[in-house]
Tab-separated table of C-alpha atoms in Angstrom:
chain	number	residue	atom	x	y	z
A	1	UNK	CA	21.328	-7.681	-44.341
A	2	UNK	CA	25.228	-6.779	-43.703
A	3	UNK	CA	26.209	-8.642	-40.331
A	4	UNK	CA	26.901	-5.924	-37.984
A	5	UNK	CA	22.741	-5.261	-38.531
A	6	UNK	CA	21.626	-9.079	-38.135
A	7	UNK	CA	23.999	-9.278	-34.616
A	8	UNK	CA	22.407	-5.775	-33.710
A	9	UNK	CA	18.632	-6.825	-35.041
A	10	UNK	CA	19.272	-9.969	-32.519
A	11	UNK	CA	20.640	-8.311	-29.810
A	12	UNK	CA	17.614	-5.819	-29.884
A	13	UNK	CA	15.329	-9.316	-30.050
A	14	UNK	CA	16.997	-10.797	-26.991
A	15	UNK	CA	16.700	-6.971	-24.869
A	16	UNK	CA	12.918	-7.404	-25.843
A	17	UNK	CA	11.910	-11.174	-24.612
A	18	UNK	CA	13.670	-10.271	-21.599
A	19	UNK	CA	11.794	-7.558	-20.887
A	20	UNK	CA	8.636	-9.276	-21.856
A	21	UNK	CA	9.644	-12.686	-19.514
A	22	UNK	CA	10.357	-9.672	-17.100
A	23	UNK	CA	6.907	-8.440	-16.749
A	24	UNK	CA	5.566	-11.228	-16.912
A	25	UNK	CA	7.558	-13.128	-13.916
A	26	UNK	CA	5.911	-9.595	-11.958
A	27	UNK	CA	2.983	-10.151	-12.685
A	28	UNK	CA	2.958	-13.591	-11.891
A	29	UNK	CA	4.651	-12.794	-8.418
A	30	UNK	CA	1.859	-9.946	-7.485
A	31	UNK	CA	-1.027	-12.453	-8.564
A	32	UNK	CA	0.827	-14.866	-6.134
A	33	UNK	CA	1.172	-12.244	-3.298
A	34	UNK	CA	-2.834	-11.185	-3.655
A	35	UNK	CA	-3.905	-14.457	-3.671
A	36	UNK	CA	-1.385	-15.384	-0.295
A	37	UNK	CA	-3.614	-12.312	0.922
A	38	UNK	CA	-7.094	-13.844	0.306
A	39	UNK	CA	-5.821	-16.871	1.759
A	40	UNK	CA	-4.997	-14.691	4.627
A	41	UNK	CA	-8.277	-12.341	5.463
A	42	UNK	CA	-10.083	-15.845	5.000
A	43	UNK	CA	-7.583	-17.817	7.699
A	44	UNK	CA	-6.841	-20.348	5.737
A	45	UNK	CA	-3.017	-19.474	6.680
A	46	UNK	CA	-1.358	-22.933	5.594
A	47	UNK	CA	-2.193	-22.249	1.783
A	48	UNK	CA	-1.360	-18.539	2.682
A	49	UNK	CA	2.075	-19.351	3.836
A	50	UNK	CA	2.667	-21.916	1.102
A	51	UNK	CA	1.966	-19.519	-1.836
A	52	UNK	CA	3.638	-16.705	-0.875
A	53	UNK	CA	7.125	-19.702	-0.708
A	54	UNK	CA	6.240	-20.255	-3.934
A	55	UNK	CA	5.963	-16.398	-4.938
A	56	UNK	CA	9.578	-16.100	-3.681
A	57	UNK	CA	10.467	-18.971	-6.222
A	58	UNK	CA	9.267	-16.193	-8.891
A	59	UNK	CA	10.971	-13.341	-7.580
A	60	UNK	CA	12.661	-12.524	-4.679
A	61	UNK	CA	10.423	-10.942	-2.382
A	62	UNK	CA	9.943	-7.131	-0.595
A	63	UNK	CA	10.759	-6.480	3.038
A	64	UNK	CA	6.635	-6.201	3.684
A	65	UNK	CA	5.828	-9.654	1.461
A	66	UNK	CA	8.670	-11.223	3.311
A	67	UNK	CA	7.512	-10.310	6.510
A	68	UNK	CA	3.675	-11.202	6.015
A	69	UNK	CA	4.468	-15.020	4.802
A	70	UNK	CA	6.157	-15.154	8.204
A	71	UNK	CA	2.964	-14.333	9.465
A	72	UNK	CA	0.937	-17.082	7.592
A	73	UNK	CA	3.234	-19.749	9.119
A	74	UNK	CA	3.522	-18.678	12.555
A	75	UNK	CA	-0.370	-18.592	12.253
A	76	UNK	CA	-0.232	-21.966	10.888
A	77	UNK	CA	2.271	-22.838	13.853
A	78	UNK	CA	5.268	-23.631	11.688
A	79	UNK	CA	7.413	-21.805	13.416
A	80	UNK	CA	10.707	-22.465	12.217
A	81	UNK	CA	9.485	-21.468	8.687
A	82	UNK	CA	8.187	-18.095	10.350
A	83	UNK	CA	11.991	-17.646	12.122
A	84	UNK	CA	13.820	-18.104	8.340
A	85	UNK	CA	11.191	-15.514	7.246
A	86	UNK	CA	12.255	-12.625	9.534
A	87	UNK	CA	15.769	-13.109	10.169
A	88	UNK	CA	16.032	-13.139	6.607
A	89	UNK	CA	14.132	-10.427	6.164
A	90	UNK	CA	15.859	-8.332	9.453
A	91	UNK	CA	19.157	-9.510	8.582
A	92	UNK	CA	19.643	-9.224	4.289
A	93	UNK	CA	17.221	-5.758	4.100
A	94	UNK	CA	17.314	-4.791	7.989
A	95	UNK	CA	13.181	-4.440	8.485
A	96	UNK	CA	13.456	-1.802	10.897
A	97	UNK	CA	9.922	-1.035	12.535
A	98	UNK	CA	9.979	-2.669	16.486
A	99	UNK	CA	7.177	-1.255	17.204
A	100	UNK	CA	5.366	-3.823	14.731
A	101	UNK	CA	6.616	-6.904	15.236
A	102	UNK	CA	7.315	-6.222	19.007
A	103	UNK	CA	2.486	-6.137	19.217
A	104	UNK	CA	1.809	-8.347	16.489
A	105	UNK	CA	-0.799	-10.668	17.514
A	106	UNK	CA	0.247	-12.662	14.334
A	107	UNK	CA	3.833	-13.801	16.072
A	108	UNK	CA	2.271	-14.128	19.552
A	109	UNK	CA	3.548	-17.542	19.451
A	110	UNK	CA	6.941	-17.267	17.910
A	111	UNK	CA	7.225	-14.977	22.158
A	112	UNK	CA	8.321	-17.814	24.235
A	113	UNK	CA	10.510	-19.423	22.010
A	114	UNK	CA	14.487	-18.214	22.670
A	115	UNK	CA	15.030	-17.252	19.178
A	116	UNK	CA	12.809	-14.403	19.365
A	117	UNK	CA	14.823	-12.280	21.589
A	118	UNK	CA	18.027	-11.938	19.110
A	119	UNK	CA	15.326	-11.170	16.655
A	120	UNK	CA	13.606	-7.984	18.841
A	121	UNK	CA	17.467	-6.708	19.390
A	122	UNK	CA	18.217	-6.981	15.886
A	123	UNK	CA	14.885	-5.360	14.524
A	124	UNK	CA	16.207	-2.785	17.304
A	125	UNK	CA	19.766	-2.256	15.986
A	126	UNK	CA	18.134	-2.020	12.316
A	127	UNK	CA	16.080	0.859	13.429
A	128	UNK	CA	18.734	3.053	15.261
A	129	UNK	CA	20.869	2.638	12.410
A	130	UNK	CA	18.128	3.793	9.846
A	131	UNK	CA	16.866	6.661	12.633
A	132	UNK	CA	20.576	7.719	12.094
A	133	UNK	CA	19.816	8.774	8.642
A	134	UNK	CA	16.308	10.828	9.348
A	135	UNK	CA	15.796	13.902	9.208
A	136	UNK	CA	14.728	14.428	12.243
A	137	UNK	CA	12.850	17.538	12.112
A	138	UNK	CA	10.167	16.871	9.199
A	139	UNK	CA	9.535	13.322	10.804
A	140	UNK	CA	8.150	15.035	13.851
A	141	UNK	CA	6.666	18.072	11.410
A	142	UNK	CA	5.398	15.177	9.291
A	143	UNK	CA	3.938	13.239	12.742
A	144	UNK	CA	2.177	15.393	13.991
A	145	UNK	CA	0.274	16.299	10.164
A	146	UNK	CA	-0.795	12.436	10.636
A	147	UNK	CA	-1.860	12.616	13.894
A	148	UNK	CA	-4.121	15.742	13.121
A	149	UNK	CA	-4.665	14.234	9.472
A	150	UNK	CA	-6.775	10.920	11.044
A	151	UNK	CA	-7.952	12.456	14.231
A	152	UNK	CA	-11.434	13.648	13.033
A	153	UNK	CA	-11.538	10.490	10.227
A	154	UNK	CA	-11.996	7.943	12.716
A	155	UNK	CA	-14.658	10.069	13.990
A	156	UNK	CA	-16.202	10.982	11.309
A	157	UNK	CA	-16.752	6.931	10.464
A	158	UNK	CA	-17.660	6.126	14.007
A	159	UNK	CA	-20.688	9.356	13.238
A	160	UNK	CA	-21.056	7.136	9.607
A	161	UNK	CA	-22.033	4.151	10.931
A	162	UNK	CA	-24.459	5.991	13.752
A	163	UNK	CA	-26.084	7.875	11.088
A	164	UNK	CA	-25.530	10.745	13.381
A	165	UNK	CA	-25.456	13.925	11.073
A	166	UNK	CA	-25.532	17.136	13.908
A	167	UNK	CA	-21.552	15.166	14.233
A	168	UNK	CA	-21.363	14.315	11.059
A	169	UNK	CA	-21.944	18.071	10.157
A	170	UNK	CA	-19.401	19.187	12.908
A	171	UNK	CA	-16.543	16.762	11.916
A	172	UNK	CA	-16.986	17.845	8.403
A	173	UNK	CA	-16.187	21.548	9.286
A	174	UNK	CA	-13.153	20.147	11.454
A	175	UNK	CA	-11.797	18.181	8.561
A	176	UNK	CA	-11.627	20.386	6.125
A	177	UNK	CA	-9.913	23.099	8.133
A	178	UNK	CA	-7.390	20.592	8.893
A	179	UNK	CA	-6.854	19.902	5.725
A	180	UNK	CA	-6.592	22.760	4.186
A	181	UNK	CA	-3.992	23.925	7.083
A	182	UNK	CA	-2.078	20.211	6.363
A	183	UNK	CA	-1.896	20.467	2.730
A	184	UNK	CA	0.105	24.103	2.807
A	185	UNK	CA	2.436	22.215	5.073
A	186	UNK	CA	3.082	19.348	3.124
A	187	UNK	CA	3.362	21.839	-0.122
A	188	UNK	CA	5.945	23.511	0.822
A	189	UNK	CA	7.511	20.158	1.972
A	190	UNK	CA	6.889	18.785	-1.616
A	191	UNK	CA	8.370	22.208	-3.158
A	192	UNK	CA	11.142	22.793	-0.732
A	193	UNK	CA	12.445	18.885	-0.772
A	194	UNK	CA	10.791	16.786	-4.042
A	195	UNK	CA	8.515	13.647	-2.400
A	196	UNK	CA	10.963	12.535	0.100
A	197	UNK	CA	11.487	8.247	0.645
A	198	UNK	CA	11.060	6.387	4.260
A	199	UNK	CA	14.931	6.116	3.654
A	200	UNK	CA	15.186	9.998	5.030
A	201	UNK	CA	11.314	10.950	7.081
A	202	UNK	CA	10.182	6.681	7.849
A	203	UNK	CA	7.194	5.196	6.785
A	204	UNK	CA	4.705	6.630	8.233
A	205	UNK	CA	6.287	10.172	7.466
A	206	UNK	CA	6.285	8.945	3.797
A	207	UNK	CA	2.335	8.256	3.784
A	208	UNK	CA	1.594	11.463	5.006
A	209	UNK	CA	2.825	12.874	2.161
A	210	UNK	CA	0.407	10.730	0.171
A	211	UNK	CA	-2.066	11.131	2.937
A	212	UNK	CA	-2.969	15.094	2.837
A	213	UNK	CA	-2.300	15.440	-0.690
A	214	UNK	CA	-5.182	12.564	-1.743
A	215	UNK	CA	-7.254	14.698	0.909
A	216	UNK	CA	-6.313	18.199	-0.900
A	217	UNK	CA	-8.344	19.917	-3.156
A	218	UNK	CA	-8.696	18.577	-7.412
A	219	UNK	CA	-6.104	21.132	-8.417
A	220	UNK	CA	-3.806	20.484	-5.812
A	221	UNK	CA	-4.154	16.392	-6.256
A	222	UNK	CA	-3.910	17.005	-10.258
A	223	UNK	CA	-0.293	19.208	-9.846
A	224	UNK	CA	1.413	16.574	-7.834
A	225	UNK	CA	0.210	13.288	-9.486
A	226	UNK	CA	3.064	13.348	-11.598
A	227	UNK	CA	5.799	14.140	-8.932
A	228	UNK	CA	3.766	10.626	-7.128
A	229	UNK	CA	4.273	8.665	-10.208
A	230	UNK	CA	7.958	9.489	-10.627
A	231	UNK	CA	8.747	9.152	-6.728
A	232	UNK	CA	7.447	5.690	-7.207
A	233	UNK	CA	10.169	5.089	-10.200
A	234	UNK	CA	12.317	5.740	-8.175
A	235	UNK	CA	10.795	3.888	-5.261
A	236	UNK	CA	10.023	6.785	-3.021
A	237	UNK	CA	6.171	5.942	-2.599
A	238	UNK	CA	4.063	3.022	-2.590
A	239	UNK	CA	2.443	2.258	-6.168
A	240	UNK	CA	-0.998	0.900	-4.100
A	241	UNK	CA	-1.110	4.527	-2.511
A	242	UNK	CA	-0.596	5.753	-6.077
A	243	UNK	CA	-3.617	3.765	-7.460
A	244	UNK	CA	-5.641	5.386	-5.159
A	245	UNK	CA	-4.287	9.310	-6.200
A	246	UNK	CA	-4.558	7.851	-10.231
A	247	UNK	CA	-8.622	6.645	-9.368
A	248	UNK	CA	-9.541	10.103	-7.417
A	249	UNK	CA	-7.801	12.372	-9.977
A	250	UNK	CA	-9.844	10.405	-13.009
A	251	UNK	CA	-13.133	10.918	-11.119
A	252	UNK	CA	-12.455	14.389	-10.813
A	253	UNK	CA	-11.688	14.609	-14.790
A	254	UNK	CA	-14.852	13.193	-15.236
A	255	UNK	CA	-13.281	10.158	-16.259
A	256	UNK	CA	-13.371	6.101	-14.676
A	257	UNK	CA	-11.487	5.196	-12.198
A	258	UNK	CA	-8.608	3.499	-13.703
A	259	UNK	CA	-8.469	0.744	-10.156
A	260	UNK	CA	-11.500	0.658	-8.817
A	261	UNK	CA	-10.950	2.280	-5.567
A	262	UNK	CA	-12.708	4.907	-5.231
A	263	UNK	CA	-16.341	4.357	-3.920
A	264	UNK	CA	-19.847	5.722	-3.224
A	265	UNK	CA	-22.544	5.554	-0.486
A	266	UNK	CA	-26.347	6.031	-0.912
A	267	UNK	CA	-27.631	7.897	1.965
A	268	UNK	CA	-31.172	6.056	1.738
A	269	UNK	CA	-29.676	2.549	1.664
A	270	UNK	CA	-26.861	3.070	3.246
A	271	UNK	CA	-25.128	1.116	1.448
A	272	UNK	CA	-21.028	1.456	-0.826
A	273	UNK	CA	-20.897	1.080	-3.897
A	274	UNK	CA	-18.245	1.092	-6.611
A	275	UNK	CA	-18.108	4.105	-8.889
A	276	UNK	CA	-17.506	3.998	-12.266
A	277	UNK	CA	-14.596	1.911	-13.527
A	278	UNK	CA	-12.185	1.031	-16.674
A	279	UNK	CA	-12.667	-1.998	-18.819
A	280	UNK	CA	-13.884	-4.257	-15.450
A	281	UNK	CA	-12.481	-7.687	-17.381
A	282	UNK	CA	-9.000	-6.295	-16.901
A	283	UNK	CA	-8.735	-4.427	-13.751
A	284	UNK	CA	-7.288	-7.008	-11.958
A	285	UNK	CA	-4.504	-7.528	-13.939
A	286	UNK	CA	-4.142	-3.830	-13.377
A	287	UNK	CA	-4.481	-3.957	-10.070
A	288	UNK	CA	-1.821	-6.945	-9.237
A	289	UNK	CA	0.596	-4.131	-10.966
A	290	UNK	CA	0.109	-1.849	-8.060
A	291	UNK	CA	0.350	-4.734	-6.027
A	292	UNK	CA	-3.786	-4.293	-5.304
A	293	UNK	CA	-5.341	-7.513	-3.920
A	294	UNK	CA	-8.438	-8.389	-6.462
A	295	UNK	CA	-10.816	-6.112	-6.520
A	296	UNK	CA	-13.590	-8.623	-5.439
A	297	UNK	CA	-11.534	-9.618	-2.403
A	298	UNK	CA	-11.306	-5.782	-1.849
A	299	UNK	CA	-15.066	-4.791	-2.505
A	300	UNK	CA	-16.348	-7.694	-0.103
A	301	UNK	CA	-14.423	-5.415	2.769
A	302	UNK	CA	-16.904	-3.253	2.314
A	303	UNK	CA	-19.745	-5.561	1.834
A	304	UNK	CA	-19.959	-5.096	-1.754
A	305	UNK	CA	-20.543	-8.300	-3.988
A	306	UNK	CA	-18.659	-7.851	-7.198
A	307	UNK	CA	-18.843	-9.584	-10.870
A	308	UNK	CA	-18.799	-8.066	-13.738
A	309	UNK	CA	-21.989	-8.356	-15.159
A	310	UNK	CA	-23.251	-6.154	-11.743
A	311	UNK	CA	-21.035	-4.021	-12.234
A	312	UNK	CA	-22.347	-3.215	-16.119
A	313	UNK	CA	-25.457	-3.883	-14.727
């Protein structure tokens, strides 16, 4: 092998090794974040906070993860640590969700601290600066679509719990009609602008694009799935949302779901169950890559006890 070929070969090896290490690092980070979230849900706030801190030694962290770490630190009564992460996410990442932080019960212990008004002032300024870049017309339109998408679904859940068949039938009709109207509006936006990110339509506007496509017909979901995949690559859509769309689309095609997000409900027992899942043994690895919590933790929220063996059965 000639000297130039040796150098090129060595460079290729270095690049491959760096990429593999980066993938391993991201996977380890996601595993720690998921563990932190699970500990938070079980109200083990101190261990949750410490696990978040460990994750940030692997990866600087996202705005959402840093905010959640601050919540765990606040709930474990470590106010200095909580303020540290809140100021970090506010100053460095320009966190701007004023409505969330000002009403978040997890942060109640911080509100009597002299640092709290200063923090809120920065968040409010960030919010004003971000909203200057918004497409105001689209934000208003998407807010209206979001409200109509959720309105009858919230009532539908209550009707299901009460087993009110008359109300279920009524709401099902309302939901179908509303979805058919909303999907045409969203298709028009996507076809004209592409998949817009939170920087131009806000977090809720961005979520609305996904929700309406997720609630649309089979052909529409299949058509816009590649666009959402590209949007996730460009950091204009949520990988968690994409996982849900991937699963629903796979099931529609007669395949097994990939991430285990989709559930069925037994009409007789009124209990939920997991729909067919591909390669259950490795599902948590796939979920971690998408930023999802472990499947057992997710299913527990629906009253489902899960293991690989029970899934096979």
